[in-house]
Coordinates of C-alpha atoms in Angstrom, one line a residue:
M1 CA 46.0 149.4 152.5
I2 CA 45.8 151.0 155.9
S3 CA 42.0 151.1 155.7
M4 CA 41.9 147.4 155.2
L5 CA 44.3 146.8 158.1
L6 CA 42.3 149.0 160.4
A7 CA 39.2 147.1 159.4
F8 CA 40.8 143.8 160.4
A9 CA 41.7 145.4 163.7
A10 CA 38.2 146.7 164.3
A11 CA 36.9 143.2 163.6
Q12 CA 39.3 141.9 166.3
I13 CA 37.6 144.3 168.8
A14 CA 34.0 143.6 167.7
G15 CA 34.3 139.8 167.5
P16 CA 35.3 137.0 169.9
T17 CA 38.8 136.9 168.3
S18 CA 39.9 139.9 170.4
G19 CA 41.2 137.7 173.2
Q20 CA 39.5 134.3 173.5
T21 CA 40.9 130.9 172.5
S22 CA 38.7 128.6 170.5
G23 CA 38.4 126.4 173.6
Q24 CA 37.1 129.3 175.7
I25 CA 34.5 130.2 173.1
L26 CA 33.3 126.6 172.6
G27 CA 33.5 125.9 176.3
Q28 CA 31.3 128.7 177.7
T29 CA 29.0 127.6 180.5
S30 CA 25.3 127.9 180.3
A31 CA 25.4 130.7 182.8
Q32 CA 27.5 132.8 180.4
T33 CA 25.2 132.3 177.5
S34 CA 21.8 132.2 179.1
G35 CA 21.3 135.9 179.8
L36 CA 22.2 135.9 183.4
T37 CA 24.2 138.7 185.0
P38 CA 27.4 139.2 182.9
A39 CA 30.8 139.0 184.5
K40 CA 32.7 142.2 185.4
A41 CA 35.1 143.6 182.9
G42 CA 38.3 141.6 182.8
P43 CA 41.7 141.6 181.0
L44 CA 40.1 140.9 177.6
D45 CA 37.9 144.0 177.9
I46 CA 40.9 146.1 178.9
R47 CA 42.9 144.8 176.0
A48 CA 40.1 145.5 173.5
D49 CA 39.7 149.0 174.9
R50 CA 43.5 149.7 174.7
L51 CA 43.5 148.4 171.1
Q52 CA 40.6 150.7 170.3
R53 CA 42.6 153.7 171.7
C54 CA 45.6 152.6 169.6
I55 CA 43.5 152.5 166.4
A56 CA 42.4 156.1 167.1
L57 CA 45.9 157.2 167.8
V58 CA 47.2 155.5 164.6
Q59 CA 44.9 157.7 162.5
S60 CA 46.0 161.0 164.2
D61 CA 49.6 160.4 165.3
P62 CA 51.4 157.2 164.1
A63 CA 54.6 158.0 165.9
A64 CA 52.8 158.3 169.2
A65 CA 51.0 155.1 168.5
R66 CA 54.3 153.3 168.0
A67 CA 55.5 154.7 171.4
E68 CA 52.2 153.5 173.0
A69 CA 52.7 150.0 171.4
A70 CA 56.2 149.8 172.9
R71 CA 54.9 150.7 176.4
W72 CA 52.1 148.2 176.0
R73 CA 54.5 145.4 175.1
I74 CA 56.6 146.2 178.2
A75 CA 53.4 146.0 180.2
G76 CA 52.6 142.6 178.8
G77 CA 50.4 143.5 175.8
R78 CA 51.9 140.6 173.8
F79 CA 50.3 140.1 170.3
A80 CA 47.8 142.9 170.7
A81 CA 50.7 145.4 171.3
R82 CA 52.4 144.0 168.2
E83 CA 49.3 144.6 166.2
C84 CA 49.2 148.2 167.5
A85 CA 52.8 148.7 166.3
G86 CA 52.0 147.1 163.0
L87 CA 49.2 149.5 162.4
A88 CA 51.4 152.5 163.3
F89 CA 54.1 151.4 160.9
A90 CA 51.4 150.9 158.2
A91 CA 50.1 154.4 158.7
E92 CA 53.6 155.6 158.0
K93 CA 53.8 153.4 154.9
A94 CA 56.7 151.4 156.5
W95 CA 55.3 148.3 155.0
P96 CA 58.0 145.7 155.7
A97 CA 58.2 146.8 159.4
A98 CA 54.4 146.6 159.6
A99 CA 54.3 143.1 158.1
G100 CA 57.0 142.0 160.6
E101 CA 55.0 143.2 163.6
F102 CA 51.8 141.5 162.3
E103 CA 53.8 138.2 161.8
E104 CA 55.1 138.4 165.3
A105 CA 51.6 139.0 166.6
A106 CA 50.4 136.0 164.6
R107 CA 53.2 133.7 166.1
G108 CA 52.4 135.0 169.6
A109 CA 48.7 134.3 169.2
Q110 CA 49.4 130.9 167.8
L111 CA 51.5 130.0 170.9
A112 CA 48.7 131.3 173.1
K113 CA 46.2 129.3 171.0
N114 CA 44.3 132.5 170.3
I115 CA 42.0 132.4 167.3
G116 CA 43.0 135.9 166.4
A117 CA 46.2 134.5 164.8
A118 CA 44.5 134.2 161.4
T119 CA 43.6 137.9 161.4
Y120 CA 47.2 138.8 162.2
W121 CA 48.4 136.6 159.4
A122 CA 45.9 138.3 157.0
Q123 CA 47.2 141.7 158.1
A124 CA 50.8 140.6 157.5
G125 CA 49.8 139.4 154.0
N126 CA 48.1 142.7 153.2
A127 CA 51.2 144.6 154.4
W128 CA 53.6 142.4 152.3
L129 CA 51.4 143.2 149.2
A130 CA 51.9 146.9 149.9
A131 CA 55.6 146.2 150.3
A132 CA 55.6 144.6 146.8
D133 CA 56.6 141.2 148.1
P134 CA 53.9 138.8 146.8
V135 CA 55.9 135.7 147.8
K136 CA 55.9 136.7 151.5
A137 CA 52.3 137.9 151.2
R138 CA 51.2 134.5 149.8
A139 CA 53.0 132.6 152.7
A140 CA 51.3 134.8 155.3
L141 CA 47.9 134.5 153.6
D142 CA 48.3 130.8 153.3
S143 CA 48.6 130.7 157.1
A144 CA 45.6 133.0 157.5
L145 CA 43.3 130.9 155.3
T146 CA 44.4 127.4 156.5
A147 CA 43.7 128.4 160.1
G148 CA 40.0 128.0 159.3
T149 CA 38.8 130.6 161.7
L150 CA 38.2 133.6 159.4
T151 CA 34.5 134.1 158.4
G152 CA 32.4 136.5 156.4
L153 CA 34.0 139.7 155.2
P154 CA 37.4 139.1 156.8
L155 CA 37.6 135.8 155.0
G156 CA 36.6 137.4 151.7
E157 CA 39.2 140.1 152.0
A158 CA 41.9 137.5 152.9
Q159 CA 40.9 135.5 149.8
L160 CA 41.1 138.6 147.7
D161 CA 44.6 139.4 148.9
H162 CA 45.6 135.8 148.4
A163 CA 44.4 136.1 144.8
R164 CA 46.4 139.3 144.3
A165 CA 49.5 137.6 145.5
L166 CA 48.8 134.7 143.1
V167 CA 48.4 137.1 140.2
A168 CA 51.6 138.8 141.1
T169 CA 53.5 135.5 141.1
G170 CA 51.9 134.4 137.8
D171 CA 49.4 131.8 139.0
L172 CA 46.3 133.1 137.3
E173 CA 44.4 129.8 137.4
S174 CA 44.5 129.6 141.2
A175 CA 43.9 133.3 141.5
R176 CA 40.6 132.9 139.7
T177 CA 39.5 130.3 142.2
D178 CA 40.3 132.7 145.1
I179 CA 38.6 135.7 143.5
D180 CA 35.4 133.7 142.9
L181 CA 35.4 132.8 146.6
A182 CA 36.1 136.4 147.5
L183 CA 33.1 137.5 145.4
T184 CA 30.9 135.3 147.6
N185 CA 32.3 136.5 151.0
A186 CA 33.2 140.1 150.1
A187 CA 30.6 140.9 147.3
D188 CA 30.2 144.5 148.4
D189 CA 33.9 145.3 147.9
P190 CA 34.4 147.0 144.5
L191 CA 38.0 145.9 144.5
A192 CA 36.9 142.3 144.3
W193 CA 34.9 143.0 141.2
L194 CA 37.7 145.2 139.7
L195 CA 40.3 142.4 140.2
S196 CA 37.9 139.9 138.8
A197 CA 37.3 142.0 135.7
T198 CA 41.0 142.6 135.2
L199 CA 41.7 138.9 135.5
A200 CA 38.9 138.0 133.1
R201 CA 40.4 140.5 130.5
R202 CA 43.8 138.9 130.9
E203 CA 42.2 135.4 130.6
G204 CA 40.6 136.4 127.3
N205 CA 37.1 136.3 128.7
P206 CA 35.5 139.6 127.5
A207 CA 32.0 138.8 128.6
R208 CA 33.0 138.1 132.1
A209 CA 35.2 141.2 132.1
K210 CA 32.4 143.4 131.0
K211 CA 30.0 142.0 133.5
D212 CA 32.4 142.3 136.5
I213 CA 33.6 145.8 135.7
G214 CA 29.9 146.8 135.5
E215 CA 29.6 145.5 139.1
A216 CA 32.7 147.5 140.1
L217 CA 31.3 150.7 138.5
R218 CA 28.0 150.2 140.3
R219 CA 29.8 150.2 143.6
S220 CA 32.6 152.7 143.0
A221 CA 32.2 154.8 139.9
D222 CA 34.3 157.5 141.5
D223 CA 37.4 155.2 141.7
A224 CA 39.9 156.1 139.1
S225 CA 41.2 152.5 139.0
V226 CA 37.8 151.2 138.2
Q227 CA 37.3 153.7 135.4
L228 CA 40.8 152.9 134.0
E229 CA 39.9 149.2 133.8
A230 CA 36.5 150.0 132.3
G231 CA 38.3 151.9 129.5
N232 CA 40.7 148.9 129.0
I233 CA 37.8 146.5 128.7
A234 CA 35.9 148.8 126.3
A235 CA 39.1 149.2 124.2
L236 CA 39.5 145.5 124.0
A237 CA 35.9 145.3 122.6
G238 CA 36.7 148.1 120.1
D239 CA 34.2 150.5 121.7
E240 CA 36.1 153.8 121.2
D241 CA 33.4 156.1 122.8
A242 CA 33.2 154.0 126.0
A243 CA 37.0 153.8 126.2
R244 CA 37.4 157.5 125.8
A245 CA 34.7 158.3 128.4
A246 CA 36.1 155.9 131.0
W247 CA 39.8 156.9 130.5
G248 CA 38.8 160.6 130.6
Q249 CA 37.0 160.1 133.9
A250 CA 40.0 158.3 135.3
A251 CA 42.3 161.1 134.3
R252 CA 39.9 163.7 135.9
L253 CA 39.5 161.7 139.1
A254 CA 43.2 161.2 139.8
P255 CA 45.3 163.4 137.6
D256 CA 48.5 163.3 139.6
T257 CA 48.6 159.5 140.2
P258 CA 50.0 156.6 138.2
V259 CA 46.4 155.6 137.4
G260 CA 45.5 159.0 136.1
Q261 CA 48.7 159.2 134.1
S262 CA 48.0 155.8 132.6
A263 CA 44.6 157.1 131.5
V264 CA 46.1 160.2 129.9
T265 CA 48.7 158.0 128.0
A266 CA 45.9 155.8 126.8
L267 CA 43.9 158.8 125.5
K268 CA 46.8 160.0 123.5
Q269 CA 46.4 157.1 121.0
F270 CA 43.3 158.9 119.7
D271 CA 45.4 162.0 118.7
G272 CA 45.2 162.0 114.9
Q273 CA 44.5 158.2 114.7
A274 CA 41.5 156.3 113.4
S275 CA 42.6 152.9 114.6
A276 CA 40.9 150.9 117.3
P277 CA 41.8 151.8 120.9
R278 CA 44.3 149.7 122.8
P279 CA 44.1 148.9 126.5
S280 CA 46.4 151.0 128.7
T281 CA 49.3 149.6 130.6
P282 CA 48.0 147.4 133.5
I283 CA 48.1 149.1 136.8
G284 CA 49.2 146.1 138.8
R285 CA 46.1 145.7 140.9

């Protein structure tokens, strides 16, 4: 989760959403876009630089990052300082607190007509998912997606998180629509293929499940979650050898995690049995 939140933050720094309003971007003069001498560094550059420092601090000392965010807010950092605080809370796995900070950042950005608001809403949705609150996640991600300013990979990741929230609230049909969109915008993310395969299995579409888990394995065969689902799909097809192999790999990759333990439990059904393998307990992805 924290890696995804940091990726959103990095996109804020790299792209125009780090400080400009949509009007500022669309209203740039020809002198600003024609290759003439650029303007000197201004407040937006300083804010991006300070956010970059915050991201580095989050990864080494989250408590210090929270203190830095508080100082930054007092100094007028507004929504960027809120994002810094959210990232720090996320690094400490204080997910509700992180989500609250991202939501405050989003509201502040909306009041300032800053197009980064959609990214903050997406971060809030991701944090609410980590907090196991899919209803709040869905609301935040609705705001992120309806803003219409996310593009490319950030858009795909928000669509993927929206699909996860929909699955968690039982709306599988709408989740399929979101996942298919995410596979267009975030096709290199193995989680997108994993979730698509899991959903296809639950939908009773074994051909789609097999195809999509193959894509996930091609991108991330060393992910225990991917191997666990590969075993589930093989089990559903009655392929005992493939199920054994995938579940065994999941257990080896992550022996002390819920995913690895699910794989071990699934393998126990083969002890002294000749019946067809059964899928393991879903892992909630």
